[in-house]
Structure formats: structure tokens, C-alpha cells
Short mmCIF file of N, CA and C and ligand atoms in Angstrom, two decimals:
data_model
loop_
_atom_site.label_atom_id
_atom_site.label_comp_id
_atom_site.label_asym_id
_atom_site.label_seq_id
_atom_site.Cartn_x
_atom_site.Cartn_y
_atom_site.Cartn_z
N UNK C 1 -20.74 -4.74 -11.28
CA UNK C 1 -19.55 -5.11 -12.05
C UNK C 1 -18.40 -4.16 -11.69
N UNK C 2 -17.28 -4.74 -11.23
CA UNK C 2 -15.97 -3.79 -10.84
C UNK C 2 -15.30 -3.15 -12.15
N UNK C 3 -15.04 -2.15 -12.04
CA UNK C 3 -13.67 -1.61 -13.12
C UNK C 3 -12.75 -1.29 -12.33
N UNK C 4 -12.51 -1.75 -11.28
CA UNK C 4 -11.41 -1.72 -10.21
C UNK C 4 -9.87 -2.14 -11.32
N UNK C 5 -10.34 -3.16 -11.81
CA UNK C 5 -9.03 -4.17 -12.94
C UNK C 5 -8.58 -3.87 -14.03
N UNK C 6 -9.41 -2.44 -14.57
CA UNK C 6 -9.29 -1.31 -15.38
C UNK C 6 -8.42 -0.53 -15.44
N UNK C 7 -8.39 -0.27 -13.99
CA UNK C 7 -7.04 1.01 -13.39
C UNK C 7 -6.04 0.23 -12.75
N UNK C 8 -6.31 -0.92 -12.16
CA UNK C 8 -5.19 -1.34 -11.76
C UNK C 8 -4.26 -2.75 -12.14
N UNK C 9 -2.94 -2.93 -11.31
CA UNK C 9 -2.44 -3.97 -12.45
C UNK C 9 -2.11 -4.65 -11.14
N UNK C 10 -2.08 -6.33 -10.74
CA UNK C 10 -1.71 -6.46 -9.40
C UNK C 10 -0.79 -7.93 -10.04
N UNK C 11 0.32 -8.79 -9.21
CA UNK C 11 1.24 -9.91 -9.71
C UNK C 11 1.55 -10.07 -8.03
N UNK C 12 2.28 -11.28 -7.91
CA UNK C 12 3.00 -11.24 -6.61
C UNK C 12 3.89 -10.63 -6.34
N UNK C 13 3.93 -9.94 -5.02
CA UNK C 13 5.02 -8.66 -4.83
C UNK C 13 6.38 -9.50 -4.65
N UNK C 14 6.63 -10.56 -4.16
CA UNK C 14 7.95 -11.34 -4.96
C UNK C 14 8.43 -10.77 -5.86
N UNK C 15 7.47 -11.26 -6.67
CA UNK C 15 8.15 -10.97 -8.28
C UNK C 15 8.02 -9.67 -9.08
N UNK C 16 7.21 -8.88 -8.72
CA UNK C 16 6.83 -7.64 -9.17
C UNK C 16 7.02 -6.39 -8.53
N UNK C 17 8.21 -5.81 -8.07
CA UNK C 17 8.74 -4.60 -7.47
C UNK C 17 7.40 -3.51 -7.26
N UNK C 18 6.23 -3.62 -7.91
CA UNK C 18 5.54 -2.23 -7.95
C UNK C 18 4.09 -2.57 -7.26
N UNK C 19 3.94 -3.84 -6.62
CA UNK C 19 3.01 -4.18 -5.67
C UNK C 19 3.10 -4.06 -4.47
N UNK C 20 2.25 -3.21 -4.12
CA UNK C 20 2.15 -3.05 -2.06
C UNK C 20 2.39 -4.25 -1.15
N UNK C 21 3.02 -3.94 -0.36
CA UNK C 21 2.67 -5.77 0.67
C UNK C 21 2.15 -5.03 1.78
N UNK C 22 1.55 -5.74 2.29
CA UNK C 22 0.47 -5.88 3.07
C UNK C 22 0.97 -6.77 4.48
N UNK C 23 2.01 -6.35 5.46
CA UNK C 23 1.90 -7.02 6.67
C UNK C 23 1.22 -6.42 8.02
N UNK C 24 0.45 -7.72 8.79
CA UNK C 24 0.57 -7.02 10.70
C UNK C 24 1.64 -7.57 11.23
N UNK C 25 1.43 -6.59 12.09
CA UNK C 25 2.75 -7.42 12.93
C UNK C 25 1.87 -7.54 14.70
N UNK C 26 2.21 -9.03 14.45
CA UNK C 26 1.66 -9.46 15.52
C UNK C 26 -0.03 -10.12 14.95
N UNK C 27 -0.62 -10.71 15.97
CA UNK C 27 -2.03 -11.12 15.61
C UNK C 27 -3.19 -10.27 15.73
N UNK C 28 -3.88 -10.12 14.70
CA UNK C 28 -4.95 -8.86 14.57
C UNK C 28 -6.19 -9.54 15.76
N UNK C 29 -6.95 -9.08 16.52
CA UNK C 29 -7.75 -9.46 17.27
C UNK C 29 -9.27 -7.83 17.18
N UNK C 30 -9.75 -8.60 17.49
CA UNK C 30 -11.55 -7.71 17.09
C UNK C 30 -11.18 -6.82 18.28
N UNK C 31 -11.03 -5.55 17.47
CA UNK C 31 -11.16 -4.44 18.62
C UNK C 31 -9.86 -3.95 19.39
N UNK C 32 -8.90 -4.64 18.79
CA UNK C 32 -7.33 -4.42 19.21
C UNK C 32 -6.93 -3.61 18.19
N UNK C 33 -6.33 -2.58 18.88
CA UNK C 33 -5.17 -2.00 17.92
C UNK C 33 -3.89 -2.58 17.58
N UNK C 34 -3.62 -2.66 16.16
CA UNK C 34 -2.71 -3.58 16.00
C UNK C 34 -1.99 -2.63 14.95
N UNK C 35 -0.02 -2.67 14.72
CA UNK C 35 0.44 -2.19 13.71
C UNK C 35 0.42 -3.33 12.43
N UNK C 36 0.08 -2.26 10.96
CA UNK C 36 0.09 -2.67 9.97
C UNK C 36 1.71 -2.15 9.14
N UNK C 37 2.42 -3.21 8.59
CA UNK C 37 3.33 -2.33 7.87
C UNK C 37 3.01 -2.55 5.93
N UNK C 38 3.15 -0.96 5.53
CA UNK C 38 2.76 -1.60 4.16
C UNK C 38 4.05 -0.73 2.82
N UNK C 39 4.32 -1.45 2.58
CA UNK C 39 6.14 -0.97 1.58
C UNK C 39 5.93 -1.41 0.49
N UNK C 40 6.96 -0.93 -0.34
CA UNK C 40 6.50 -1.22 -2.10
C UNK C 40 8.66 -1.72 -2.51
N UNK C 41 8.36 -2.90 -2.48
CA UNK C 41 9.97 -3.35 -3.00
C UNK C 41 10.97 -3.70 -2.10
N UNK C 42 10.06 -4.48 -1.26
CA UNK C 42 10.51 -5.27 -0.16
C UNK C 42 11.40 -6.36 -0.49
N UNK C 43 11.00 -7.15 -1.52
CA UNK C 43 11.91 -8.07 -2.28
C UNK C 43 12.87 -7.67 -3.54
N UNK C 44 12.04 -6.88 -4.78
CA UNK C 44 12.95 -6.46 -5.53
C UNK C 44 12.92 -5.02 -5.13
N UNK C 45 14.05 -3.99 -5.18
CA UNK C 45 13.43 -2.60 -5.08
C UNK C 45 12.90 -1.92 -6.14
N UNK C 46 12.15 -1.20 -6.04
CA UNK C 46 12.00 -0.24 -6.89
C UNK C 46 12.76 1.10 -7.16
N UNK C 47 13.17 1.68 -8.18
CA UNK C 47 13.77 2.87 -8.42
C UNK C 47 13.17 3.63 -7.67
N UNK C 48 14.00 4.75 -6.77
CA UNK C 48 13.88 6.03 -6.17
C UNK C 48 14.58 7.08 -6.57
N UNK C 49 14.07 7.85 -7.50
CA UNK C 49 14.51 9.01 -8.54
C UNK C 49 13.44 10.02 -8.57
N UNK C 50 13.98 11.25 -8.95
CA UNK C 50 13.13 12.15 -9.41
C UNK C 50 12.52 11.80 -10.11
N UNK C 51 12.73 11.28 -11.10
CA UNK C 51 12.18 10.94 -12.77
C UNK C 51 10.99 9.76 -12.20
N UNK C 52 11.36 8.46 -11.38
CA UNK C 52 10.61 7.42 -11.68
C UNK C 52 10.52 7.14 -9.74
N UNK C 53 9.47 6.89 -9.27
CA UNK C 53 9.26 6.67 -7.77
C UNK C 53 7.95 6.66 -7.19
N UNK C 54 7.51 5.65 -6.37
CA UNK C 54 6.55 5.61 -5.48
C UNK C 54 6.03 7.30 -5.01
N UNK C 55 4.46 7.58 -5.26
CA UNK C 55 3.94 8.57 -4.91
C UNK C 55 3.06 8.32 -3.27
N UNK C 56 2.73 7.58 -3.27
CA UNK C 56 1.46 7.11 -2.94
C UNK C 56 0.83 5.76 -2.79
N UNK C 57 1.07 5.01 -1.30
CA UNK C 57 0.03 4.33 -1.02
C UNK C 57 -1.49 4.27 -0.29
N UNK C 58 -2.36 3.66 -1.00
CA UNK C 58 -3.64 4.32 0.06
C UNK C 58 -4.07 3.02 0.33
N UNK C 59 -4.71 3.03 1.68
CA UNK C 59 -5.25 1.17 2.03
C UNK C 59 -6.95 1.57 2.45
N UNK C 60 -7.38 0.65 2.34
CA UNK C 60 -9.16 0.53 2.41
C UNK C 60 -9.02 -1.01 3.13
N UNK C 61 -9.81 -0.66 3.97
CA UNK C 61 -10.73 -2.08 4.30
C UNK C 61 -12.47 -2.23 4.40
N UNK C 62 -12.36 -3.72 3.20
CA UNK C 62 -14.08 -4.22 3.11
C UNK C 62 -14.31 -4.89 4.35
N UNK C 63 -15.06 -4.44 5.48
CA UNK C 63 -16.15 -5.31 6.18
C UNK C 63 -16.39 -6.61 5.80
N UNK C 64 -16.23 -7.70 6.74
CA UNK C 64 -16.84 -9.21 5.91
C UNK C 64 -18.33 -8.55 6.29
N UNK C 65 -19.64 -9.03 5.01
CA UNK C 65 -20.82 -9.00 5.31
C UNK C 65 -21.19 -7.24 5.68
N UNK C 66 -20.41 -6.66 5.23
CA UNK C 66 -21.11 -5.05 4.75
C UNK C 66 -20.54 -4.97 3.12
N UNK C 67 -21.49 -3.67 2.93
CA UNK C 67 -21.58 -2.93 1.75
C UNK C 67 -20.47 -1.95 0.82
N UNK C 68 -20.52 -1.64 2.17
CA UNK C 68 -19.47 -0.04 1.97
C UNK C 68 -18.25 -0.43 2.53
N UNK C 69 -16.94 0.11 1.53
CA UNK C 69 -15.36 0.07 1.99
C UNK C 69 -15.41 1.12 2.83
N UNK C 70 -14.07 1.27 3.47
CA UNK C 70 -13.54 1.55 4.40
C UNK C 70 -12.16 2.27 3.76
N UNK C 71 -12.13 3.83 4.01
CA UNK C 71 -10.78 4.65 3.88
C UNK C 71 -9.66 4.43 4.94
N UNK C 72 -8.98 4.03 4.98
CA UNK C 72 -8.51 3.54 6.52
C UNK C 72 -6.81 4.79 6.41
N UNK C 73 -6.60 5.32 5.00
CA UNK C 73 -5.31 6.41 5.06
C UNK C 73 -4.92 6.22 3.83
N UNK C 74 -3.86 7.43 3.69
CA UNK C 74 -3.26 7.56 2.59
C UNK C 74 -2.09 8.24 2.85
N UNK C 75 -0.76 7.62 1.78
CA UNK C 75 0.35 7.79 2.82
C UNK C 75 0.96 8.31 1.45
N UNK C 76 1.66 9.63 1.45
CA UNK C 76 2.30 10.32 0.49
C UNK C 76 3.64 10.07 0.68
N UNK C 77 4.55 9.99 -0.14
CA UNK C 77 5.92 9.90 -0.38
C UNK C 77 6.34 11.32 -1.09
N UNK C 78 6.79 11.82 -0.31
CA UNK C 78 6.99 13.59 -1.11
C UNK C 78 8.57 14.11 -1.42
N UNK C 79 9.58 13.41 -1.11
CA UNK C 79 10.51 13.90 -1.51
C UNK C 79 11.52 12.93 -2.52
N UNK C 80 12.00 13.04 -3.54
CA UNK C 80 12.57 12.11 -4.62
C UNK C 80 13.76 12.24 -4.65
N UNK C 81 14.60 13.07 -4.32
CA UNK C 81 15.88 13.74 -4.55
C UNK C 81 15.87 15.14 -5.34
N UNK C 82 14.80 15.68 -5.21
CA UNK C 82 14.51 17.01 -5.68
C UNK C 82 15.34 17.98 -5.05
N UNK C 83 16.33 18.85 -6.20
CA UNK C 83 17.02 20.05 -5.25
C UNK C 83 17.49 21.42 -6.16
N UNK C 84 17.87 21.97 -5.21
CA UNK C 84 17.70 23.24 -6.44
C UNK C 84 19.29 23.25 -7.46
N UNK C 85 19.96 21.53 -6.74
CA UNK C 85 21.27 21.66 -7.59
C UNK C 85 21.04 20.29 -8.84
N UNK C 86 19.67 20.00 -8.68
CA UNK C 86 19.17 19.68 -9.63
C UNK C 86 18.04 18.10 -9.42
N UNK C 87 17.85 17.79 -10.58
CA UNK C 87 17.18 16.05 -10.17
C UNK C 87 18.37 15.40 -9.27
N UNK C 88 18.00 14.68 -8.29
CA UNK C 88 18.57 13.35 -7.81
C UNK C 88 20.05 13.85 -7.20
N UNK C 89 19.60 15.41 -6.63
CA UNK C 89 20.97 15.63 -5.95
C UNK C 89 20.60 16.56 -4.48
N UNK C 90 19.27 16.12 -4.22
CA UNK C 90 18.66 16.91 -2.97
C UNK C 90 19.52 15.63 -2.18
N UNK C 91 19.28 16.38 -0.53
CA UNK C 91 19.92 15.83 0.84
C UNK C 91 19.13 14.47 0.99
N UNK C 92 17.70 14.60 0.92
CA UNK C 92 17.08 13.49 1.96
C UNK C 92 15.82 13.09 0.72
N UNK C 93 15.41 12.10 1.10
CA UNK C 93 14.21 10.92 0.46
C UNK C 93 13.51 10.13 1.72
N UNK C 94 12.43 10.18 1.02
CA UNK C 94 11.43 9.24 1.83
C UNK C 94 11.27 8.44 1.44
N UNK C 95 11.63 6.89 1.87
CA UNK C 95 11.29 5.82 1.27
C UNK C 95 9.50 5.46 1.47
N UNK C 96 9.18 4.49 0.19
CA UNK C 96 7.71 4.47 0.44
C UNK C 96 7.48 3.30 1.26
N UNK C 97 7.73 3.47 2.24
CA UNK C 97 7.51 2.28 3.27
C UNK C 97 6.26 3.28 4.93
N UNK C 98 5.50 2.40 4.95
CA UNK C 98 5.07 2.96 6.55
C UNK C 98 4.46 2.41 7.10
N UNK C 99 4.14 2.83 8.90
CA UNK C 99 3.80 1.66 9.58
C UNK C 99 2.89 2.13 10.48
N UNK C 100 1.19 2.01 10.17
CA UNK C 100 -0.15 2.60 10.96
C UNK C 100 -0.12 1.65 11.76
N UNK C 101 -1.22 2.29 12.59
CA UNK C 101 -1.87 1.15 13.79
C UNK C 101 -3.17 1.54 13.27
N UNK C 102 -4.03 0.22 13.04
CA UNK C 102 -5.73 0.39 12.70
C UNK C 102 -6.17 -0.65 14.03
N UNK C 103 -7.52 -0.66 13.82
CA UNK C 103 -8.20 -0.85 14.88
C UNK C 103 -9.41 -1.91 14.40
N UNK C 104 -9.74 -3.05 14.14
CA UNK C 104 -10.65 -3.74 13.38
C UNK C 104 -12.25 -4.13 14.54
N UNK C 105 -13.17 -4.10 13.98
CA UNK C 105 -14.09 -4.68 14.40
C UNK C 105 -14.83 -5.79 14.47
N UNK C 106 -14.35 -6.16 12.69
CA UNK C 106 -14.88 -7.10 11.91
C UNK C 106 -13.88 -7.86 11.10
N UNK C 107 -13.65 -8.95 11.00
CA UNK C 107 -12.91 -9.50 9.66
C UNK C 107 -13.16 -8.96 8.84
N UNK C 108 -12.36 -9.03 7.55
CA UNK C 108 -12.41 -8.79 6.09
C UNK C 108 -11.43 -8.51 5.40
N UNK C 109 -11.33 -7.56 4.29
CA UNK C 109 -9.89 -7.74 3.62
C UNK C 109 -9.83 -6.14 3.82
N UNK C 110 -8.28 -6.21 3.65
CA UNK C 110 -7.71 -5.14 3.45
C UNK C 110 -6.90 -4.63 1.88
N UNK C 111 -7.26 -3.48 1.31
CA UNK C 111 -6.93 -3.37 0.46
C UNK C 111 -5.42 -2.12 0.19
N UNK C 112 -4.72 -1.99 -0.66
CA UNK C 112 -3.80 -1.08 -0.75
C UNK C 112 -3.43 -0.93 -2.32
N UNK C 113 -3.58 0.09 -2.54
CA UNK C 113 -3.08 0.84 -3.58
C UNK C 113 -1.72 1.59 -4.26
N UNK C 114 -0.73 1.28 -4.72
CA UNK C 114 0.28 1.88 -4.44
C UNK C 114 -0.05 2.73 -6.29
N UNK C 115 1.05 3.82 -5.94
CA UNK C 115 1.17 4.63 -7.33
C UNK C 115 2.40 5.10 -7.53
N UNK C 116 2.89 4.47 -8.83
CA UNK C 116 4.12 4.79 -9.41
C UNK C 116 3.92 6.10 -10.37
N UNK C 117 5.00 6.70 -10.33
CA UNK C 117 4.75 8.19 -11.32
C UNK C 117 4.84 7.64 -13.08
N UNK C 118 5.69 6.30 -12.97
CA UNK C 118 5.31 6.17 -14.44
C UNK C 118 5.01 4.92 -14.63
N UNK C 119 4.27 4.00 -13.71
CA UNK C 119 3.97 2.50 -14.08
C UNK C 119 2.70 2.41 -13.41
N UNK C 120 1.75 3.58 -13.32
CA UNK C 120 0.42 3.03 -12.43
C UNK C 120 0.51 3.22 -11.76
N UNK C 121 -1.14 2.40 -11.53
CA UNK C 121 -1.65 2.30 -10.21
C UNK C 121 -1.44 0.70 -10.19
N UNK C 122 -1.11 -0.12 -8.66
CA UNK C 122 -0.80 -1.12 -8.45
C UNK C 122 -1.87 -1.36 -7.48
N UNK C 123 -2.21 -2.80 -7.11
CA UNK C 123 -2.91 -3.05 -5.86
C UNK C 123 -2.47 -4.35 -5.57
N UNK C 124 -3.10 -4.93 -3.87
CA UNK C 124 -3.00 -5.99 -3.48
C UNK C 124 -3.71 -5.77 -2.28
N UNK C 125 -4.30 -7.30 -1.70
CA UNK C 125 -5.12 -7.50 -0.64
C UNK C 125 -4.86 -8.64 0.06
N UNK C 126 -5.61 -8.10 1.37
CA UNK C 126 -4.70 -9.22 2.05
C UNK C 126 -6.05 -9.78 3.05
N UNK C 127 -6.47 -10.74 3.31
CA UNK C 127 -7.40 -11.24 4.51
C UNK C 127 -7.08 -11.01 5.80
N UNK C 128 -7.88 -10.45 6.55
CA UNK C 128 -7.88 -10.29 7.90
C UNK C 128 -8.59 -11.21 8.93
N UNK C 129 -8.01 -11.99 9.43
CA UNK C 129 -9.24 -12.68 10.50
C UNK C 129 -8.90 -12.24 11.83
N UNK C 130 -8.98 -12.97 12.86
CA UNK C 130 -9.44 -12.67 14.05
C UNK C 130 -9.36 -14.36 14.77
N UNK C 131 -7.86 -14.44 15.39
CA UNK C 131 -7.85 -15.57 15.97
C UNK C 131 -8.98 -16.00 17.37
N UNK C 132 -8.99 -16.93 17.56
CA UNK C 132 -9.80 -17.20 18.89
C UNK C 132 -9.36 -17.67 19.69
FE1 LIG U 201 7.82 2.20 -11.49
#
């Protein structure tokens, strides 16, 4: 039985600024390295403030027909506008957007986690196949 749905809250990232999206770019193929891009407020944005902002996305992928997930990274967002002339008046920000290259063996899904400092933990998944 999951308590995965416990901690997290997931809607369509359309409509819900605080859900991960989940794109490749290009066609995933068995054993190809392929880039993944994965951003939080692609459609609506989300606030980027000291006070309120993306910490943290982490992505996993399940194996079709295995047991055990897959850590595949975890991508920190570390600067908010933090400065010593106060909240939301530092030089530079990292938006929570980024773009891995993974490497698949197997179909299955891919999972991602995003974390807001004051709205959760978010998730969404996405199917992976393997054209022929
Ligand atoms: Fe938020």
C-alpha cells in the first residue's frame, strides 16, 4: 500500500503552477542518451522570492516489470534573492528549471518531485516508451 499520496499533492501542471513537467526532447530509444527537461511554472509561474520558491526537484524512474525505483538526480535551486541588503534584493536567482541527459534501458515511468518552501511536496509522472 503507497503513502506516496500522503506527502504529496499532484493536478495538471496547466493549471497548477506547483507541478513538475516532465519533457524529452527528442525520441527516447533503449540505451540512447537522451535530454530530459524538467521546470516548475512553465504555464502559470510560480513566485520566486525569498519568502516563497521552488527548492528542489528530484526525478526517479520505475523499471517496467522490476521492483525497485530508480534515483536518477536531484536538482537544488539555491539562490532566492538572498542578500546582505536584504530579502529579494540579492544580484542573481536560479530559476527551477533544468535539463539532464539519462540513459534508459527499459521502458517505464518517470517520476519527479518538486518542493515548494511553503506549498509542499508536488509530483508528476510521465511514461516512457521506446519507439521501434
Ligand atoms: Fe508555492
Amino acid at each position: 500500500m503507497s503513502n506516496l499520496g500522503k506527502f504529496t499533492q499532484t493536478a495538471d501542471w496547466r493549471k497548477e503552477k506547483h507541478v513538475p513537467v516532465i519533457e524529452e526532447i527528442g525520441q527516447p530509444q533503449k540505451g540512447e542518451t537522451f535530454a530530459l527537461r524538467l521546470s516548475i511554472g512553465k504555464e502559470i509561474a510560480h513566485p520566486h522570492t525569498t519568502e516563497h520558491h521552488i527548492r528542489f526537484i528530484k526525478l526517479f524512474f520505475q523499471p517496467e516489470e522490476e521492483k525497485f525505483t530508480v534515483h536518477l538526480g536531484t536538482y537544488h535551486f539555491e539562490a532566492h534573492g538572498e542578500s546582505v541588503e536584504g530579502p529579494n534584493e540579492g544580484s542573481a536567482k536560479c530559476e527551477p528549471a533544468v535539463t539532464t541527459n539519462i540513459t534508459l534501458e527499459k521502458p517505464g515511468t518517470l517520476l519527479a518531485l518538486s518542493y515548494c518552501n511553503i506549498h509542499g511536496l508536488w509530483e508528476n509522472s510521465r511514461e516512457i516508451t521506446f519507439s521501434s
